[in-house]
Coordinates of C-alpha atoms and ligand atoms in Angstrom, one line a residue:
X1 CA 10.5 -4.2 -40.9
X2 CA 7.6 -1.8 -42.2
X3 CA 7.1 1.3 -40.2
X4 CA 4.4 4.5 -41.0
X5 CA 7.6 6.6 -41.8
X6 CA 10.1 6.8 -44.2
X7 CA 13.5 6.6 -42.9
X8 CA 14.6 9.8 -43.6
X9 CA 16.4 12.0 -40.9
X10 CA 15.2 15.5 -42.5
X11 CA 11.5 14.3 -41.9
X12 CA 9.7 17.2 -40.0
X13 CA 8.0 16.4 -36.5
X14 CA 4.3 16.7 -38.0
X15 CA 1.4 14.6 -38.0
X16 CA 1.3 15.2 -41.3
X17 CA 4.2 12.8 -42.1
X18 CA 2.5 10.2 -40.2
X19 CA 0.9 6.8 -42.0
X20 CA -1.3 5.2 -39.0
X21 CA -2.5 2.6 -41.3
X22 CA 1.0 1.7 -42.2
X23 CA 1.6 1.5 -38.3
X24 CA -1.8 -0.4 -37.7
X25 CA -0.7 -3.3 -40.1
X26 CA 3.2 -4.0 -37.6
X27 CA 0.3 -4.9 -34.7
X28 CA -1.3 -8.1 -35.6
X29 CA -3.4 -7.8 -32.3
X30 CA -5.7 -5.2 -34.1
X31 CA -7.2 -7.2 -36.8
X32 CA -9.2 -9.1 -34.4
X33 CA -12.5 -8.6 -34.0
X34 CA -14.2 -8.1 -30.6
X35 CA -18.0 -9.1 -30.4
X36 CA -18.6 -8.9 -34.1
X37 CA -16.8 -5.5 -34.4
X38 CA -13.4 -4.5 -35.0
X39 CA -11.1 -3.8 -32.0
X40 CA -10.7 -0.6 -30.8
X41 CA -8.1 -0.6 -28.1
X42 CA -8.1 2.6 -26.1
X43 CA -6.3 1.0 -23.0
X44 CA -2.9 2.0 -24.0
X45 CA -1.9 3.8 -20.4
X46 CA -2.5 0.2 -19.1
X47 CA -0.6 -1.5 -21.5
X48 CA -0.1 -1.8 -25.2
X49 CA 0.0 -4.3 -28.1
X50 CA 3.0 -5.2 -29.3
X51 CA 4.5 -5.0 -33.1
X52 CA 5.2 -7.9 -35.3
X53 CA 9.0 -6.7 -34.7
X54 CA 8.9 -7.1 -31.1
X55 CA 7.2 -10.6 -31.3
X56 CA 10.0 -11.4 -33.8
X57 CA 12.6 -10.6 -31.3
X58 CA 11.3 -12.6 -28.7
X59 CA 11.1 -15.5 -31.0
X60 CA 14.6 -15.2 -32.3
X61 CA 15.8 -15.4 -28.7
X62 CA 13.9 -18.3 -27.7
X63 CA 14.1 -19.9 -31.0
X64 CA 17.7 -19.3 -31.3
X65 CA 19.7 -18.3 -28.7
X66 CA 18.1 -19.3 -25.3
X67 CA 20.6 -19.2 -23.1
X68 CA 21.7 -17.6 -19.9
X69 CA 23.4 -14.7 -20.2
X70 CA 26.9 -13.2 -18.5
X71 CA 28.3 -16.5 -17.4
X72 CA 29.1 -18.9 -20.4
X73 CA 31.3 -19.4 -23.0
X74 CA 29.3 -21.3 -25.3
X75 CA 28.3 -19.3 -28.8
X76 CA 24.5 -19.2 -27.4
X77 CA 25.3 -17.3 -24.2
X78 CA 27.6 -15.0 -26.2
X79 CA 25.2 -13.8 -28.7
X80 CA 22.5 -13.7 -25.8
X81 CA 24.6 -11.6 -23.7
X82 CA 25.4 -9.3 -26.8
X83 CA 21.7 -8.8 -27.4
X84 CA 21.0 -8.1 -24.0
X85 CA 23.7 -5.4 -23.6
X86 CA 22.8 -3.7 -26.8
X87 CA 19.5 -3.2 -24.9
X88 CA 21.3 -1.6 -22.7
X89 CA 22.9 0.9 -25.6
X90 CA 19.8 1.5 -27.1
X91 CA 17.7 2.4 -23.8
X92 CA 20.9 4.9 -23.1
X93 CA 20.3 6.5 -26.5
X94 CA 16.5 6.3 -26.0
X95 CA 17.0 8.2 -22.5
X96 CA 20.3 10.2 -23.8
X97 CA 21.6 9.2 -20.4
X98 CA 25.6 9.5 -20.4
X99 CA 27.0 6.2 -19.7
X100 CA 25.6 2.5 -19.9
X101 CA 26.1 1.7 -16.0
X102 CA 23.3 4.2 -15.4
X103 CA 20.6 1.9 -17.4
X104 CA 19.4 -0.7 -14.6
X105 CA 16.9 -3.0 -16.4
X106 CA 14.2 -4.0 -13.7
X107 CA 10.7 -5.2 -14.1
X108 CA 8.9 -2.2 -14.3
X109 CA 8.1 0.8 -13.4
X110 CA 6.8 -0.4 -9.6
X111 CA 10.1 -2.2 -9.1
X112 CA 12.0 1.0 -10.1
X113 CA 10.6 3.1 -7.7
X114 CA 10.8 0.5 -4.9
X115 CA 14.5 0.1 -5.6
X116 CA 14.8 3.9 -5.0
X117 CA 13.1 4.1 -2.2
X118 CA 14.6 1.4 -0.5
X119 CA 18.4 1.4 -1.8
X120 CA 18.5 5.9 -2.3
X121 CA 16.4 7.3 0.0
X122 CA 16.1 4.8 3.1
X123 CA 19.6 4.9 3.6
X124 CA 19.0 8.7 4.0
X125 CA 16.3 9.4 6.1
X126 CA 16.1 10.5 9.5
X127 CA 12.6 10.8 11.5
X128 CA 11.6 14.4 10.8
X129 CA 12.9 14.1 7.4
X130 CA 10.1 14.4 4.4
X131 CA 9.6 12.8 1.0
X132 CA 7.4 15.3 -1.6
X133 CA 5.2 13.7 -4.0
X134 CA 2.5 15.4 -5.6
X135 CA -1.5 14.4 -5.7
X136 CA -1.7 13.1 -9.1
X137 CA 0.8 9.8 -8.2
X138 CA 0.2 6.2 -9.3
X139 CA 0.0 4.3 -6.4
X140 CA 3.0 3.1 -6.9
X141 CA 4.9 6.4 -6.4
X142 CA 3.0 6.6 -3.2
X143 CA 2.9 3.6 -1.3
X144 CA 6.5 2.9 -1.3
X145 CA 7.4 6.0 0.2
X146 CA 4.6 5.5 3.0
X147 CA 6.0 2.4 3.7
X148 CA 9.5 4.3 4.1
X149 CA 8.2 6.7 6.1
X150 CA 6.6 4.4 8.6
X151 CA 9.6 2.9 8.8
X152 CA 11.9 6.0 9.6
X153 CA 9.6 8.3 11.0
X154 CA 9.8 10.7 8.2
X155 CA 7.1 12.6 6.6
X156 CA 5.0 12.1 3.6
X157 CA 4.1 15.8 1.9
X158 CA 1.7 16.3 -1.0
X159 CA 1.8 18.8 -3.6
X160 CA -2.1 20.1 -4.5
X161 CA -3.2 20.2 -8.0
X162 CA -5.8 22.3 -9.4
X163 CA -9.2 21.8 -10.9
X164 CA -7.6 21.1 -14.1
X165 CA -5.6 18.9 -12.8
X166 CA -2.3 20.7 -13.2
X167 CA 0.0 20.5 -10.4
X168 CA 0.3 23.9 -8.5
X169 CA 3.9 24.8 -8.4
X170 CA 3.9 28.0 -6.4
X171 CA 2.7 25.0 -3.6
X172 CA 5.0 22.7 -4.8
X173 CA 7.8 25.3 -4.5
X174 CA 6.9 26.2 -0.9
X175 CA 6.6 22.6 0.1
X176 CA 10.5 22.2 -0.7
X177 CA 11.7 22.7 2.8
X178 CA 14.7 22.0 5.0
X179 CA 14.0 18.8 5.7
X180 CA 13.0 17.6 2.2
X181 CA 15.4 14.8 1.5
X182 CA 13.7 13.9 -1.8
X183 CA 11.0 14.6 -4.6
X184 CA 9.2 11.8 -6.5
X185 CA 6.6 12.3 -9.3
X186 CA 5.0 11.4 -12.4
X187 CA 6.3 13.1 -15.6
X188 CA 2.9 12.5 -17.1
X189 CA 0.0 11.3 -14.9
X190 CA -2.1 8.0 -16.4
X191 CA -5.4 9.1 -14.7
X192 CA -5.3 13.0 -15.6
X193 CA -2.7 13.2 -18.6
X194 CA -1.4 15.9 -17.6
X195 CA 2.5 16.6 -18.3
X196 CA 4.1 18.4 -15.7
X197 CA 6.6 21.1 -16.1
X198 CA 9.5 18.8 -14.7
X199 CA 12.5 21.1 -15.8
X200 CA 11.5 24.1 -13.9
X201 CA 10.5 21.3 -10.6
X202 CA 13.9 19.9 -11.2
X203 CA 15.5 23.2 -11.2
X204 CA 13.6 24.5 -8.1
X205 CA 14.5 20.9 -6.0
X206 CA 18.3 21.1 -7.2
X207 CA 18.2 24.7 -6.1
X208 CA 17.6 23.6 -2.3
X209 CA 20.1 20.6 -3.2
X210 CA 16.9 17.9 -3.5
X211 CA 17.2 14.9 -5.9
X212 CA 14.4 14.2 -7.9
X213 CA 12.8 11.1 -9.2
X214 CA 10.8 10.5 -12.1
X215 CA 8.2 8.5 -12.9
X216 CA 8.6 8.3 -16.6
X217 CA 5.8 5.1 -17.0
X218 CA 3.2 7.4 -19.0
X219 CA 5.9 9.6 -20.6
X220 CA 8.4 7.4 -22.1
X221 CA 6.2 6.0 -24.6
X222 CA 4.6 9.6 -25.6
X223 CA 7.2 12.1 -25.8
X224 CA 11.0 12.3 -26.1
X225 CA 13.0 12.1 -23.1
X226 CA 16.9 13.6 -22.4
X227 CA 17.6 12.9 -18.7
X228 CA 20.6 15.0 -19.2
X229 CA 18.5 17.8 -20.4
X230 CA 16.0 16.9 -18.0
X231 CA 18.5 16.7 -15.1
X232 CA 16.4 14.3 -13.3
X233 CA 18.6 12.1 -10.9
X234 CA 16.3 9.2 -11.6
X235 CA 14.0 8.6 -14.4
X236 CA 11.7 5.3 -14.4
X237 CA 9.9 3.6 -17.4
X238 CA 8.0 0.2 -18.2
X239 CA 8.2 -1.2 -21.3
X240 CA 5.0 -3.1 -21.5
X241 CA 3.7 0.5 -21.9
X242 CA 5.7 1.3 -24.9
X243 CA 5.3 -1.6 -27.0
X244 CA 7.4 -4.0 -25.5
X245 CA 7.0 -7.0 -23.5
X246 CA 5.5 -7.2 -19.9
X247 CA 8.0 -7.7 -16.8
X248 CA 10.8 -6.0 -18.0
X249 CA 12.0 -1.7 -17.7
X250 CA 14.3 0.5 -16.6
X251 CA 15.4 2.3 -14.2
X252 CA 18.1 5.4 -15.1
X253 CA 20.0 6.5 -12.2
X254 CA 22.9 8.8 -12.5
X255 CA 26.1 7.4 -11.6
X256 CA 27.2 8.8 -8.8
X257 CA 24.0 7.8 -7.3
X258 CA 24.2 4.7 -8.2
X259 CA 27.5 3.8 -6.9
X260 CA 26.9 5.3 -3.3
X261 CA 23.8 2.7 -3.1
X262 CA 23.9 -0.3 -1.4
X263 CA 22.2 -3.3 -3.3
X264 CA 18.7 -4.0 -3.7
X265 CA 18.3 -7.4 -3.7
X266 CA 21.4 -10.2 -3.6
X267 CA 21.9 -13.2 -5.4
X268 CA 23.8 -14.6 -8.3
X269 CA 25.4 -11.9 -10.9
X270 CA 25.4 -9.0 -8.6
X271 CA 29.0 -9.9 -7.0
X272 CA 32.3 -10.1 -7.7
X273 CA 33.1 -12.7 -4.8
X274 CA 31.3 -14.5 -2.3
X275 CA 32.9 -16.0 1.1
X276 CA 30.9 -16.6 3.9
X277 CA 32.9 -13.7 5.4
X278 CA 32.3 -11.3 2.9
X279 CA 30.8 -10.6 -0.2
X280 CA 32.2 -7.8 -2.9
X281 CA 29.5 -6.3 -4.9
X282 CA 29.9 -6.2 -8.9
X283 CA 30.0 -2.7 -10.5
X284 CA 27.6 -1.3 -12.1
X285 CA 25.0 -1.7 -13.8
X286 CA 25.5 -5.5 -12.3
X287 CA 25.1 -4.4 -8.7
X288 CA 21.3 -3.9 -9.1
X289 CA 20.8 -6.8 -11.6
X290 CA 20.9 -10.2 -9.1
X291 CA 19.8 -13.5 -10.7
X292 CA 18.4 -14.3 -14.1
X293 CA 17.0 -11.6 -15.6
X294 CA 14.1 -11.3 -18.1
X295 CA 16.5 -11.5 -20.8
X296 CA 14.2 -12.7 -23.4
X297 CA 11.5 -8.8 -22.3
X298 CA 14.9 -7.4 -22.3
X299 CA 15.7 -7.9 -25.9
X300 CA 12.2 -7.3 -27.0
X301 CA 12.2 -3.9 -25.7
X302 CA 15.2 -3.1 -27.7
X303 CA 12.8 -4.1 -30.5
X304 CA 10.6 -1.6 -29.0
X305 CA 12.9 1.0 -28.7
X306 CA 14.2 0.6 -32.6
X307 CA 10.7 0.9 -33.7
X308 CA 9.6 3.8 -31.6
X309 CA 13.1 5.8 -32.7
X310 CA 12.1 4.6 -36.8
X311 CA 8.4 5.7 -36.3
X312 CA 10.2 9.1 -34.9
X313 CA 9.1 10.1 -31.3
X314 CA 8.6 13.5 -32.6
X315 CA 6.6 12.5 -34.9
X316 CA 4.9 10.1 -32.5
X317 CA 4.0 13.1 -30.0
X318 CA 2.5 15.3 -32.9
X319 CA 0.6 12.5 -33.9
X320 CA -0.7 12.1 -30.8
X321 CA -1.4 15.3 -29.9
X322 CA -3.7 16.1 -32.6
X323 CA -5.4 12.8 -32.0
X324 CA -5.8 14.2 -28.4
X325 CA -7.3 17.5 -29.6
X326 CA -9.5 16.0 -31.9
X327 CA -10.6 13.1 -29.6
X328 CA -11.2 15.9 -26.8
X329 CA -13.0 17.8 -29.1
X330 CA -15.2 14.4 -30.2
X331 CA -16.4 14.1 -26.4
X332 CA -17.0 17.2 -26.0
X333 CA -20.2 16.8 -27.8
X334 CA -21.0 14.0 -25.9
X335 CA -23.8 15.4 -23.8
X336 CA -23.3 15.5 -20.2
X337 CA -19.7 14.5 -20.5
X338 CA -17.2 15.9 -17.8
X339 CA -13.6 15.5 -18.4
X340 CA -11.7 14.9 -15.9
X341 CA -8.2 16.3 -16.4
X342 CA -8.3 19.7 -18.6
X343 CA -4.4 20.2 -18.0
X344 CA -2.9 23.0 -20.6
X345 CA -0.4 20.1 -21.4
X346 CA -1.7 16.8 -21.6
X347 CA -0.8 13.2 -23.2
X348 CA -2.5 10.7 -24.4
X349 CA -5.3 10.4 -21.9
X350 CA -9.0 11.1 -22.3
X351 CA -10.6 10.9 -18.6
X352 CA -14.2 11.6 -18.1
X353 CA -17.0 10.9 -16.1
X354 CA -20.5 10.5 -17.1
X355 CA -23.0 11.9 -14.4
X356 CA -25.4 9.0 -13.2
X357 CA -23.8 6.2 -15.1
X358 CA -21.5 4.1 -13.3
X359 CA -17.8 4.0 -15.3
X360 CA -18.1 0.1 -15.3
X361 CA -21.8 0.4 -17.5
X362 CA -19.4 2.5 -19.4
X363 CA -16.8 0.1 -20.0
X364 CA -19.3 -2.9 -20.8
X365 CA -21.4 -1.3 -22.7
X366 CA -18.4 -0.2 -25.2
X367 CA -16.4 -3.6 -25.0
X368 CA -19.9 -4.8 -26.7
X369 CA -19.0 -2.6 -29.8
X370 CA -15.3 -3.9 -29.4
X371 CA -14.3 -0.7 -27.9
X372 CA -11.4 -0.9 -24.7
X373 CA -11.4 1.2 -22.4
X374 CA -10.8 1.3 -18.8
X375 CA -12.7 1.8 -16.3
X376 CA -12.0 2.4 -12.7
X377 CA -9.8 4.5 -10.0
X378 CA -6.3 3.8 -12.3
X379 CA -4.4 3.5 -9.4
X380 CA -4.8 6.6 -8.3
X381 CA -7.3 6.6 -5.6
X382 CA -6.3 10.3 -4.4
X383 CA -6.9 11.8 -8.3
X384 CA -10.8 10.5 -7.5
X385 CA -10.8 11.9 -4.1
X386 CA -9.8 15.4 -5.5
X387 CA -12.6 15.1 -8.2
X388 CA -15.1 13.8 -6.3
X389 CA -15.6 10.7 -8.1
X390 CA -15.2 7.0 -7.2
X391 CA -14.2 5.7 -10.7
X392 CA -13.6 7.6 -14.0
X393 CA -13.8 5.9 -17.8
X394 CA -10.5 6.6 -19.7
X395 CA -9.4 6.4 -22.8
X396 CA -5.8 6.1 -23.7
X397 CA -4.2 6.5 -26.8
X398 CA -0.9 4.8 -28.6
X399 CA 0.6 4.9 -31.8
X400 CA -1.9 3.4 -34.0
X401 CA -4.9 4.9 -32.8
X402 CA -7.2 7.1 -35.4
X403 CA -9.7 9.9 -35.8
X404 CA -12.1 7.2 -36.7
X405 CA -11.9 5.2 -33.8
X406 CA -12.2 8.2 -31.3
X407 CA -15.8 8.9 -33.7
X408 CA -16.6 5.7 -32.5
X409 CA -15.8 6.3 -29.1
X410 CA -18.2 8.9 -29.2
X411 CA -20.8 7.3 -30.5
X412 CA -20.5 4.6 -28.5
X413 CA -20.6 6.8 -25.3
X414 CA -24.0 8.7 -27.3
X415 CA -25.3 5.0 -27.1
X416 CA -24.6 4.9 -23.3
X417 CA -26.1 8.2 -22.3
X418 CA -29.6 6.8 -24.4
X419 CA -29.5 3.8 -22.5
X420 CA -29.7 5.7 -19.7
X421 CA -32.0 8.1 -20.7
X422 CA -30.1 11.0 -20.4
Ligands
7TS501 N1 3.5 5.1 -12.6 C1 2.6 5.4 -13.9 C2 2.3 6.9 -14.1 C3 1.6 4.6 -14.2 O1 0.5 5.0 -14.8 C4 1.7 3.3 -14.0 C5 1.0 2.1 -14.5 C6 2.8 2.9 -13.1 C7 3.8 3.8 -12.3 C8 3.1 1.5 -12.5 O2 3.6 0.7 -13.4 P1 4.0 -0.5 -13.5 O3 4.1 -0.9 -15.1 O4 5.3 -1.1 -12.9 O5 2.7 -1.4 -13.3 N2 -0.3 2.5 -14.8 C9 -1.4 1.8 -15.3 C10 -2.5 2.1 -15.7 O6 -2.7 3.4 -15.9 N3 -3.2 1.2 -16.6 O7 -2.7 0.3 -15.4 C11 -2.0 0.5 -15.1

């Protein structure tokens, strides 16, 4: 596999060490033209394109070892089981978890958060207890907690954000009260790009014995994550946002908590023995993996993790940070453009409003130039309300984006402002 970084453990983590043109060659989808222009894909927060190495892993599974796992003595099943479980080891290393049994394969962050709400939080919540989230959460980190609160009589508390889109840490701390039973928050906001000071927040919550769930959907593709250092109790990621297939993600949980939790779903593979009188559950992590899982997707996720490790996660972070700074400067020169989300600590997201132009029109005009951005509320309607806009346009960056693409974005936006006579 060719990647943009030479395999060299001593390569310093600098943007200069990063050969984006080589990275781009690993992504066949980037070679296409859209409406007569080379594709400029800037919707990576929604989902990323896939490198050839991930496609090869999927194809190898389906062509050479397609079979079910954990249940066949035959050769193919053993191969598939080995590859599936090898991904668990890769995910453990990727997140620096202590043990493989702390890594659960799920559909994605949405399922991971629902699993935690249902199996971890629900048995702990009584009427009058509190769940603390923040104002910048994705709907998938709001709605499962709302449902839980409705069922249990618990109360959803929301820590506010400032005009830059940063969490107001003092207010967060004040909301950590004697009835707080769980905190759940995004490491990185999908609508604003804000990186939350999660180490500090986890420390504050733990000082009051409150467990913390980190929604890592937008962190895992961009930052090096160490769950032991963060000391979070749960961490989620979605494979498709980090160059892996759709329909596969990871829930990390501390073993002692996962041990105590009841299963989320019942079915095959999650049991040790079943009679009509009594079922004994399987051990971790299988207790939480009922039914035939997304075997191909899991193997694809392993290939994506290998790919990112090979590029070097510090190199990626440094490169993307430089790109973000460049893009921020380029967009600041577009007349009238208002950036939504100007946190000091930010990752990979340029969300903005062009006053008087509906984001849908922005997206449509850019699309004609071959530029893919996301427009809408980004499944974070409370963030839109906070900034007084119904929607934004959002360019979100990935490992293959370039300065030239951001120049093209800025030029496209200038065209939009001209069309709308601004
Ligand atoms: N949490 C965050 C912070 C997200 O950005 C998303 C998806 C989710 C949770 C849900 O992840 P899923 O993989 O289970 O769907 N965010 C986006 C987005 O920004 N545009 O499309 C999906």
